[in-house]
Each structure stands twice: as structure tokens, then as C-alpha cells.
Amino acid sequence: MLRRTWISALTLGGLLLGSVAATQAAEALAADAFVKQVSNDVIDAVKADKAIQAGDVGRIRALVDAKVMPYVNFQRMTASSVGPQWRGATPEQQKRMYEEFKTLMVNTYSGALTQVKDQSVNVKPLRAGAAESGELVVRTEVRGKGDPIQLDYRLEKNGDGWKIYDVNVGGFWLVEAYKGQFAKDLANGGLDALISRLTEKNKSLASASKS
Amino acid sequence: MTASPAPAAWPARLLLALLAAASLLLGGCASLPGEGTHRYDPWESTNRRVFAFNEALDEAAIKPVAQLYQAVLPAWLRTGVSNAFGNLGDIWTSANLLLQAKPKQALDMGFRAGVNSVFGLGGLFDVADEMGLERFTTEDFGQTLGFWGLRAGPYVVLPLLGPSTLRDTAGLLLDFKDSGPGLAFDEPRSRNLATGLQLIDTRVRLLNAGRVLDDIALDKYILLRDAYLARRKSLIYDGDPPDEDTAPAPFKSLIKR
């Protein structure tokens, strides 16, 4: 209910701003509203589902697939995490890398989601002129029992809406994190070595969650 | 252990000056030739050894104690302990904000600590939070040094304490002396006991995070290192570091405001 008031307040604000300033302002508002909506949808879904709170991996994965993945430009995330070697890779390699990386990400995200209890997300106001380049950062803060956690998103324009292409947790961008993780395998054995490493990792995670 | 608050008791200031000077020197030369894979980590092989030691120690002793602590003590007591340490941290945060020439924020955090000390029975209850006075930041002396432009220097893994940099290690000496248990207890024995308790309290809060970390890491050492370096940089710029990969320039953040 709170969310509905929030959104209607936002829409009202958007209308006011839009009529005064350029259309850009309305676009910018849509970006933070978008982040707010996606995060609230996920948090509400977790709160309403006892199986997810108990760590039911299948359910979590379904939730992530339905409520998160459609809003993420995962192709771009994979490409920038791999770096220069991505362009030299065959389509087949790219596809395998994409799939394994996606599985790893879903696992990561699932682990984080089991920690959701009484959190709420506070979206910070956008900076003026942020939307000009078609890419911008939306800053949020997850508030729960302990200290607030910084959670920022890099967004790109996607038709009328937005897509997330990087996430920052407590000052650490995920793509940067994975670049660091991938560097050694890429340097030593190229993309194939990295893919088999990820496959191995995903397998061990899958067997760990079953037992 | 060896990294107890004890070092601060002897010429801490001398050590601090030495470390700071070394950090300046080392940070000064842009890239040190070293065996490391990362330009901020020239001591990687030593660091990895200490890291392995820490992991083994954690698995064998610290984590089990933390789990026991969590299982045995009631939640309200654990929260009280967390709050008390948080309150001591707030006082130190306030002092550091003052040192960073942010008087408004220093006053806010000082007021928060005052409210909790008086009305929250010495910080056992976080009444300030209920009143809407949130802990909006935590600052330590390493951040203060960074704020004034001191470069981080090489990455260091400290025994027991984990990820740090040369600069933050220097800051830590003062942190130990003037914050947390060092602020509340004069007598070394109770101070060490309190430091141990603080360590366990921190570890309990990390119990769940550790699982997530193990799940996503291909190389945990690198993940923790990169995360630590990124986080410290972000904290020094109050959550909004510049995009380009440069060392913090002196006074830059002051001019911006």
C-alpha cells in the first residue's frame, strides 16, 4: 500500500516536473521508479514465500528468472566481465559462457535473497542531467536491522524502459568483481579454461544445495 | 593474539609515523615491480599465506566460537552487545568526521552517541535509531588519512584481522587506542576481553555473508581483496568515488562541496 502511495506521489511529481522542465526529467524519474518497482517486487515476493525464506533453491531460481532476469542486460554483463577476449570468441563459446555465468549469477543472487527479512529499499534522488547519455546510475540503500547497505544500479535505455547492466554492492561493482575473478583463468587458458572452471563451480554448488 | 590492542600501548605514534611515511613512499611510485597479479598487491604471495592462515584459524576456532555464541546467548543480549560496540564506534566516527572537517556530520553522530549513552544505558539500547537518528556513516582513522589524500599503499592481509592496506594498518593503531574497547576500558585485561568479544560479535554478523561469499568466489583471496579495496575507496568518497582509477587527490572532495 505504501508503495502505491509512493508511486502515485512519484507520478504526480513526474507530471509537475514534466510540464515545467524538459521531457528528460520525466525519463529520469522513470529510471528510479523502475528500480524501486523491481526491488520492491522481489522483496515482497520473498516476504510472502516461506519456502524461499527457508532457502528452497528451485523456488528462488524461479523468482529470479521471473522478476529479475527480464530487467537485466545479461549479454552486456557477460561481455564486459570477460573483457577483450569476448570479441575473439566463437558464437558457440559465447553462448556457453553466457549460460554458465548466468547460472552462477542466479546462484549468487539466490544466496543473497535468503537473507531478506525485514528490509526495505530506499531509492535516492537522481542527479540532475543524469539521463542525458542514455545511461545512468540509480543509487539505493537497503535498510534492515543492521547498518544500511549501499546497492547501486547502472541502467541503460532499452526502448521505452530500462535495463540493468551492473550492480554495486557496498562500493563494489559486480562486473569489476567478476573481471578480477576471471582474469587468471583467462590469462592462463583462455575462455575455454574459464568456461570449464565455471561449469565445475556450478556443478559443485548444485550438488551442495541438493544435499 | 599478537594483533591485540597491545601495540598501541608503546610508541604508537612513532610506528604510525613510520608506517605513514612508508605508505607515502610506496604509494608514490605508481607501480612497484612485484610478483603480484595486481598493481596494488605487490606482496601477494605473503598475503596469500597469511590469508590461508586466517581461513584455517577461522574454520578451527573463530567460526565455531561465533556459532556457539549465537546459539547460546539470547538475541536481546547479543543485540545489546552489538549496540554497545556500535555506540563506541559512533563516538570514534564523530571524532574522525571532525578530523575530516565535516562539523555538521560530526555533530549529528556525536549527538546520536550522546543520546544512546545517556538514554540507551551506555549504548546497550539503540534508542537514537528509534528516534530517527540513524547511523548514516562509520568512519575510522584510515578513512580520515585517505580523505586528506594519503594513498592506500600496497594491500596487506593482517593476521587475524584480515584485509587492510598499509595506510589502513597505520590508521588501525590509532583506532585500537582511541576507539571501541580502548575507549571504554583502561585496564589491559578487560580491554583485551572486550576486543575478543567485539571480534566474535563481528564474526556472528558475518556468518551468513560467508556462505554467499563461498558460493560466488572462484578465488576467494582475490574476491576479498578487490572488494576491500573498492569498499575502502568508496567509503573515503562517501559512497561516490570518481569513475577513473586514480588515487584520492588531496582536498578534492573539499573543493567539490
CSV table of N, CA, C and O in Angstrom, one decimal, chain A residues 118-207:
chain,number,residue,atom,x,y,z
A,118,ASP,N,13.4,-8.2,7.0
A,118,ASP,CA,12.6,-7.1,7.2
A,118,ASP,C,13.1,-5.8,6.5
A,118,ASP,O,12.9,-4.7,6.9
A,119,GLN,N,13.8,-6.1,5.4
A,119,GLN,CA,14.5,-5.0,4.7
A,119,GLN,C,13.5,-4.1,3.9
A,119,GLN,O,12.4,-4.6,3.5
A,120,SER,N,13.9,-2.9,3.7
A,120,SER,CA,13.2,-2.1,2.7
A,120,SER,C,14.2,-1.3,1.9
A,120,SER,O,15.3,-1.2,2.3
A,121,VAL,N,13.8,-0.9,0.7
A,121,VAL,CA,14.7,-0.3,-0.2
A,121,VAL,C,14.4,1.2,-0.3
A,121,VAL,O,13.2,1.6,-0.5
A,122,ASN,N,15.4,2.0,-0.2
A,122,ASN,CA,15.3,3.5,-0.2
A,122,ASN,C,16.0,4.0,-1.5
A,122,ASN,O,17.2,3.9,-1.5
A,123,VAL,N,15.2,4.4,-2.5
A,123,VAL,CA,15.9,4.9,-3.7
A,123,VAL,C,16.2,6.4,-3.5
A,123,VAL,O,15.4,7.2,-3.2
A,124,LYS,N,17.5,6.7,-3.8
A,124,LYS,CA,17.9,8.1,-3.7
A,124,LYS,C,17.6,8.9,-4.9
A,124,LYS,O,17.5,8.3,-6.0
A,125,PRO,N,17.4,10.2,-4.7
A,125,PRO,CA,17.1,11.0,-5.9
A,125,PRO,C,18.2,11.0,-7.0
A,125,PRO,O,19.4,11.0,-6.6
A,126,LEU,N,17.8,11.1,-8.2
A,126,LEU,CA,18.8,11.1,-9.3
A,126,LEU,C,19.4,12.4,-9.4
A,126,LEU,O,18.9,13.4,-9.0
A,127,ARG,N,20.6,12.4,-9.9
A,127,ARG,CA,21.3,13.7,-10.1
A,127,ARG,C,20.8,14.4,-11.4
A,127,ARG,O,20.3,13.8,-12.3
A,128,ALA,N,20.8,15.7,-11.3
A,128,ALA,CA,20.4,16.5,-12.4
A,128,ALA,C,21.2,16.2,-13.7
A,128,ALA,O,22.4,16.1,-13.6
A,129,GLY,N,20.5,16.0,-14.8
A,129,GLY,CA,21.2,15.8,-16.0
A,129,GLY,C,21.8,14.4,-16.2
A,129,GLY,O,22.5,14.1,-17.1
A,130,ALA,N,21.4,13.5,-15.3
A,130,ALA,CA,21.9,12.1,-15.3
A,130,ALA,C,21.5,11.3,-16.5
A,130,ALA,O,22.2,10.4,-16.9
A,131,ALA,N,20.3,11.6,-17.1
A,131,ALA,CA,19.7,10.8,-18.1
A,131,ALA,C,20.3,11.2,-19.5
A,131,ALA,O,19.9,10.5,-20.5
A,132,GLU,N,21.1,12.2,-19.6
A,132,GLU,CA,21.4,12.7,-20.9
A,132,GLU,C,22.1,11.7,-21.8
A,132,GLU,O,21.8,11.6,-23.0
A,133,SER,N,23.0,10.9,-21.3
A,133,SER,CA,23.7,9.9,-22.1
A,133,SER,C,22.9,8.7,-22.4
A,133,SER,O,23.4,7.8,-23.2
A,134,GLY,N,21.8,8.5,-21.8
A,134,GLY,CA,21.0,7.3,-22.0
A,134,GLY,C,21.5,6.2,-21.1
A,134,GLY,O,21.0,5.1,-21.1
A,135,GLU,N,22.5,6.5,-20.3
A,135,GLU,CA,23.0,5.5,-19.3
A,135,GLU,C,23.1,6.3,-17.9
A,135,GLU,O,23.6,7.4,-17.9
A,136,LEU,N,22.7,5.7,-16.9
A,136,LEU,CA,22.8,6.4,-15.6
A,136,LEU,C,22.9,5.4,-14.4
A,136,LEU,O,22.7,4.2,-14.6
A,137,VAL,N,23.2,6.0,-13.3
A,137,VAL,CA,23.3,5.2,-12.1
A,137,VAL,C,22.2,5.6,-11.1
A,137,VAL,O,21.9,6.8,-10.9
A,138,VAL,N,21.5,4.6,-10.6
A,138,VAL,CA,20.5,4.8,-9.6
A,138,VAL,C,21.0,4.3,-8.3
A,138,VAL,O,21.4,3.1,-8.2
A,139,ARG,N,21.0,5.1,-7.3
A,139,ARG,CA,21.6,4.7,-6.0
A,139,ARG,C,20.4,4.3,-5.1
A,139,ARG,O,19.4,5.0,-5.0
A,140,THR,N,20.6,3.2,-4.4
A,140,THR,CA,19.6,2.8,-3.4
A,140,THR,C,20.3,2.4,-2.1
A,140,THR,O,21.6,2.2,-2.1
A,141,GLU,N,19.5,2.2,-1.1
A,141,GLU,CA,20.1,1.8,0.2
A,141,GLU,C,19.1,0.8,0.7
A,141,GLU,O,17.9,1.0,0.7
A,142,VAL,N,19.6,-0.3,1.1
A,142,VAL,CA,18.8,-1.4,1.7
A,142,VAL,C,18.8,-1.2,3.2
A,142,VAL,O,19.9,-1.2,3.8
A,143,ARG,N,17.7,-0.9,3.8
A,143,ARG,CA,17.6,-0.7,5.2
A,143,ARG,C,17.0,-1.9,5.9
A,143,ARG,O,16.0,-2.4,5.5
A,144,GLY,N,17.7,-2.4,6.9
A,144,GLY,CA,17.2,-3.5,7.7
A,144,GLY,C,17.6,-3.3,9.1
A,144,GLY,O,17.6,-2.2,9.6
A,145,LYS,N,17.9,-4.4,9.8
A,145,LYS,CA,18.3,-4.3,11.2
A,145,LYS,C,19.6,-3.6,11.4
A,145,LYS,O,19.8,-2.7,12.2
A,146,GLY,N,20.6,-4.1,10.7
A,146,GLY,CA,22.0,-3.5,10.9
A,146,GLY,C,22.2,-2.2,10.1
A,146,GLY,O,21.3,-1.5,9.9
A,147,ASP,N,23.4,-2.0,9.8
A,147,ASP,CA,23.8,-0.7,9.1
A,147,ASP,C,23.2,-0.8,7.7
A,147,ASP,O,23.1,-1.9,7.1
A,148,PRO,N,22.8,0.3,7.1
A,148,PRO,CA,22.3,0.3,5.7
A,148,PRO,C,23.3,-0.2,4.7
A,148,PRO,O,24.5,0.0,4.9
A,149,ILE,N,22.8,-1.0,3.7
A,149,ILE,CA,23.7,-1.5,2.7
A,149,ILE,C,23.6,-0.7,1.4
A,149,ILE,O,22.4,-0.5,0.9
A,150,GLN,N,24.7,-0.2,0.8
A,150,GLN,CA,24.6,0.5,-0.4
A,150,GLN,C,24.4,-0.4,-1.6
A,150,GLN,O,25.1,-1.5,-1.7
A,151,LEU,N,23.4,-0.1,-2.4
A,151,LEU,CA,23.1,-1.0,-3.6
A,151,LEU,C,22.8,-0.1,-4.8
A,151,LEU,O,21.7,0.5,-4.8
A,152,ASP,N,23.7,0.0,-5.7
A,152,ASP,CA,23.5,0.9,-6.8
A,152,ASP,C,23.4,0.1,-8.1
A,152,ASP,O,23.9,-1.0,-8.2
A,153,TYR,N,22.7,0.7,-9.1
A,153,TYR,CA,22.5,0.0,-10.4
A,153,TYR,C,22.9,0.9,-11.5
A,153,TYR,O,22.7,2.1,-11.5
A,154,ARG,N,23.6,0.3,-12.5
A,154,ARG,CA,23.8,1.1,-13.8
A,154,ARG,C,22.8,0.7,-14.7
A,154,ARG,O,22.5,-0.5,-15.0
A,155,LEU,N,22.1,1.7,-15.3
A,155,LEU,CA,21.0,1.4,-16.2
A,155,LEU,C,21.3,1.9,-17.6
A,155,LEU,O,22.0,2.9,-17.8
A,156,GLU,N,20.8,1.2,-18.6
A,156,GLU,CA,20.9,1.7,-20.0
A,156,GLU,C,19.4,1.8,-20.5
A,156,GLU,O,18.5,1.1,-20.1
A,157,LYS,N,19.2,2.7,-21.5
A,157,LYS,CA,17.9,2.8,-22.1
A,157,LYS,C,17.6,1.6,-22.9
A,157,LYS,O,18.5,1.1,-23.6
A,158,ASN,N,16.4,1.1,-22.8
A,158,ASN,CA,16.0,-0.1,-23.6
A,158,ASN,C,14.6,0.2,-24.1
A,158,ASN,O,13.6,-0.1,-23.4
A,159,GLY,N,14.5,0.8,-25.3
A,159,GLY,CA,13.2,1.2,-25.8
A,159,GLY,C,12.6,2.2,-24.9
A,159,GLY,O,13.2,3.3,-24.7
A,160,ASP,N,11.4,1.9,-24.4
A,160,ASP,CA,10.8,2.9,-23.5
A,160,ASP,C,11.2,2.7,-22.1
A,160,ASP,O,10.9,3.5,-21.2
A,161,GLY,N,11.9,1.5,-21.8
A,161,GLY,CA,12.2,1.3,-20.4
A,161,GLY,C,13.7,1.3,-20.1
A,161,GLY,O,14.5,1.9,-20.8
A,162,TRP,N,14.1,0.5,-19.1
A,162,TRP,CA,15.5,0.5,-18.7
A,162,TRP,C,15.9,-1.0,-18.6
A,162,TRP,O,15.1,-1.9,-18.3
A,163,LYS,N,17.2,-1.2,-18.7
A,163,LYS,CA,17.8,-2.5,-18.4
A,163,LYS,C,19.0,-2.2,-17.5
A,163,LYS,O,19.8,-1.3,-17.6
A,164,ILE,N,19.2,-3.1,-16.5
A,164,ILE,CA,20.3,-3.1,-15.6
A,164,ILE,C,21.5,-3.7,-16.2
A,164,ILE,O,21.4,-4.8,-16.8
A,165,TYR,N,22.7,-3.1,-16.2
A,165,TYR,CA,23.9,-3.8,-16.7
A,165,TYR,C,25.0,-3.9,-15.8
A,165,TYR,O,26.1,-4.4,-16.1
A,166,ASP,N,24.8,-3.3,-14.5
A,166,ASP,CA,25.8,-3.6,-13.5
A,166,ASP,C,25.2,-3.2,-12.1
A,166,ASP,O,24.3,-2.4,-12.1
A,167,VAL,N,25.7,-3.9,-11.1
A,167,VAL,CA,25.2,-3.7,-9.8
A,167,VAL,C,26.3,-3.4,-8.8
A,167,VAL,O,27.4,-4.1,-8.9
A,168,ASN,N,26.1,-2.5,-7.9
A,168,ASN,CA,27.2,-2.2,-7.0
A,168,ASN,C,26.7,-2.5,-5.6
A,168,ASN,O,25.7,-2.0,-5.1
A,169,VAL,N,27.5,-3.4,-4.9
A,169,VAL,CA,27.1,-3.8,-3.5
A,169,VAL,C,28.2,-3.2,-2.6
A,169,VAL,O,29.3,-3.6,-2.7
A,170,GLY,N,27.8,-2.3,-1.8
A,170,GLY,CA,28.7,-1.7,-0.8
A,170,GLY,C,30.0,-1.2,-1.4
A,170,GLY,O,31.0,-1.2,-0.8
A,171,GLY,N,29.9,-0.6,-2.6
A,171,GLY,CA,31.0,0.1,-3.2
A,171,GLY,C,31.8,-0.8,-4.2
A,171,GLY,O,32.7,-0.4,-4.8
A,172,PHE,N,31.3,-2.0,-4.4
A,172,PHE,CA,31.9,-3.0,-5.3
A,172,PHE,C,31.1,-3.3,-6.5
A,172,PHE,O,30.0,-3.9,-6.3
A,173,TRP,N,31.5,-2.9,-7.7
A,173,TRP,CA,30.7,-3.2,-8.9
A,173,TRP,C,30.9,-4.7,-9.3
A,173,TRP,O,32.0,-5.2,-9.3
A,174,LEU,N,29.7,-5.4,-9.6
A,174,LEU,CA,29.8,-6.8,-9.8
A,174,LEU,C,30.7,-7.2,-11.0
A,174,LEU,O,31.4,-8.1,-11.0
A,175,VAL,N,30.5,-6.4,-12.1
A,175,VAL,CA,31.3,-6.7,-13.3
A,175,VAL,C,32.8,-6.6,-13.0
A,175,VAL,O,33.6,-7.4,-13.4
A,176,GLU,N,33.2,-5.6,-12.2
A,176,GLU,CA,34.6,-5.4,-11.8
A,176,GLU,C,35.0,-6.6,-10.9
A,176,GLU,O,36.1,-7.2,-11.1
A,177,ALA,N,34.1,-7.1,-10.1
A,177,ALA,CA,34.4,-8.2,-9.2
A,177,ALA,C,34.6,-9.5,-10.1
A,177,ALA,O,35.6,-10.2,-9.9
A,178,TYR,N,33.8,-9.7,-11.1
A,178,TYR,CA,34.0,-10.9,-11.9
A,178,TYR,C,35.2,-10.8,-12.8
A,178,TYR,O,35.8,-11.8,-13.1
A,179,LYS,N,35.5,-9.6,-13.3
A,179,LYS,CA,36.7,-9.4,-14.0
A,179,LYS,C,37.9,-9.9,-13.3
A,179,LYS,O,38.7,-10.6,-13.8
A,180,GLY,N,38.0,-9.5,-12.0
A,180,GLY,CA,39.1,-9.9,-11.1
A,180,GLY,C,39.1,-11.4,-11.0
A,180,GLY,O,40.2,-12.0,-10.9
A,181,GLN,N,37.9,-12.0,-10.8
A,181,GLN,CA,37.8,-13.4,-10.6
A,181,GLN,C,38.2,-14.2,-11.9
A,181,GLN,O,38.8,-15.3,-11.8
A,182,PHE,N,37.9,-13.6,-13.0
A,182,PHE,CA,38.1,-14.3,-14.3
A,182,PHE,C,39.5,-14.2,-14.9
A,182,PHE,O,40.0,-15.0,-15.7
A,183,ALA,N,40.2,-13.1,-14.4
A,183,ALA,CA,41.5,-12.7,-15.1
A,183,ALA,C,42.5,-13.8,-15.1
A,183,ALA,O,43.1,-14.1,-16.2
A,184,LYS,N,42.6,-14.6,-14.0
A,184,LYS,CA,43.7,-15.6,-14.0
A,184,LYS,C,43.4,-16.7,-15.0
A,184,LYS,O,44.3,-17.1,-15.8
A,185,ASP,N,42.2,-17.2,-15.0
A,185,ASP,CA,41.9,-18.3,-15.9
A,185,ASP,C,42.0,-17.9,-17.4
A,185,ASP,O,42.4,-18.6,-18.2
A,186,LEU,N,41.5,-16.6,-17.6
A,186,LEU,CA,41.6,-16.1,-19.0
A,186,LEU,C,43.0,-15.9,-19.5
A,186,LEU,O,43.3,-16.2,-20.6
A,187,ALA,N,43.9,-15.5,-18.5
A,187,ALA,CA,45.3,-15.3,-18.9
A,187,ALA,C,46.0,-16.7,-19.1
A,187,ALA,O,46.8,-16.8,-20.0
A,188,ASN,N,45.6,-17.7,-18.3
A,188,ASN,CA,46.3,-18.9,-18.4
A,188,ASN,C,45.8,-19.9,-19.5
A,188,ASN,O,46.6,-20.5,-20.2
A,189,GLY,N,44.5,-20.0,-19.6
A,189,GLY,CA,43.9,-20.9,-20.6
A,189,GLY,C,42.9,-20.4,-21.5
A,189,GLY,O,42.2,-21.2,-22.2
A,190,GLY,N,42.7,-19.1,-21.5
A,190,GLY,CA,41.7,-18.5,-22.4
A,190,GLY,C,40.2,-18.8,-21.9
A,190,GLY,O,40.0,-19.3,-20.8
A,191,LEU,N,39.3,-18.4,-22.8
A,191,LEU,CA,37.9,-18.5,-22.4
A,191,LEU,C,37.5,-20.0,-22.1
A,191,LEU,O,36.7,-20.2,-21.2
A,192,ASP,N,38.0,-20.9,-22.9
A,192,ASP,CA,37.7,-22.3,-22.6
A,192,ASP,C,38.0,-22.8,-21.2
A,192,ASP,O,37.2,-23.4,-20.5
A,193,ALA,N,39.2,-22.3,-20.7
A,193,ALA,CA,39.5,-22.7,-19.3
A,193,ALA,C,38.6,-22.1,-18.3
A,193,ALA,O,38.1,-22.7,-17.4
A,194,LEU,N,38.2,-20.8,-18.6
A,194,LEU,CA,37.2,-20.1,-17.7
A,194,LEU,C,35.9,-20.8,-17.7
A,194,LEU,O,35.3,-21.0,-16.7
A,195,ILE,N,35.4,-21.2,-18.9
A,195,ILE,CA,34.1,-21.9,-19.0
A,195,ILE,C,34.1,-23.2,-18.2
A,195,ILE,O,33.2,-23.4,-17.5
A,196,SER,N,35.2,-24.0,-18.4
A,196,SER,CA,35.2,-25.2,-17.7
A,196,SER,C,35.3,-25.0,-16.1
A,196,SER,O,34.7,-25.7,-15.4
A,197,ARG,N,36.0,-23.9,-15.8
A,197,ARG,CA,36.0,-23.6,-14.3
A,197,ARG,C,34.6,-23.3,-13.8
A,197,ARG,O,34.2,-23.7,-12.7
A,198,LEU,N,33.9,-22.5,-14.6
A,198,LEU,CA,32.6,-22.1,-14.1
A,198,LEU,C,31.6,-23.3,-14.1
A,198,LEU,O,30.8,-23.4,-13.2
A,199,THR,N,31.8,-24.1,-15.1
A,199,THR,CA,30.9,-25.3,-15.1
A,199,THR,C,31.1,-26.2,-13.8
A,199,THR,O,30.2,-26.6,-13.2
A,200,GLU,N,32.4,-26.3,-13.5
A,200,GLU,CA,32.8,-27.1,-12.3
A,200,GLU,C,32.2,-26.4,-11.1
A,200,GLU,O,31.6,-27.1,-10.2
A,201,LYS,N,32.3,-25.1,-11.0
A,201,LYS,CA,31.8,-24.4,-9.8
A,201,LYS,C,30.3,-24.6,-9.7
A,201,LYS,O,29.8,-24.8,-8.6
A,202,ASN,N,29.6,-24.4,-10.8
A,202,ASN,CA,28.2,-24.5,-10.8
A,202,ASN,C,27.7,-25.9,-10.4
A,202,ASN,O,26.7,-26.1,-9.7
A,203,LYS,N,28.5,-26.9,-10.9
A,203,LYS,CA,28.1,-28.3,-10.5
A,203,LYS,C,28.3,-28.5,-9.0
A,203,LYS,O,27.4,-29.1,-8.4
A,204,SER,N,29.4,-28.0,-8.4
A,204,SER,CA,29.6,-28.3,-7.0
A,204,SER,C,28.5,-27.5,-6.2
A,204,SER,O,28.1,-28.0,-5.2
A,205,LEU,N,28.1,-26.4,-6.7
A,205,LEU,CA,27.0,-25.6,-6.0
A,205,LEU,C,25.7,-26.4,-6.1
A,205,LEU,O,25.0,-26.4,-5.1
A,206,ALA,N,25.4,-26.9,-7.2
A,206,ALA,CA,24.2,-27.7,-7.4
A,206,ALA,C,24.1,-28.9,-6.5
A,206,ALA,O,23.1,-29.2,-5.9
A,207,SER,N,25.2,-29.6,-6.4
A,207,SER,CA,25.2,-30.8,-5.6
A,207,SER,C,25.2,-30.4,-4.1
A,207,SER,O,24.6,-31.1,-3.3
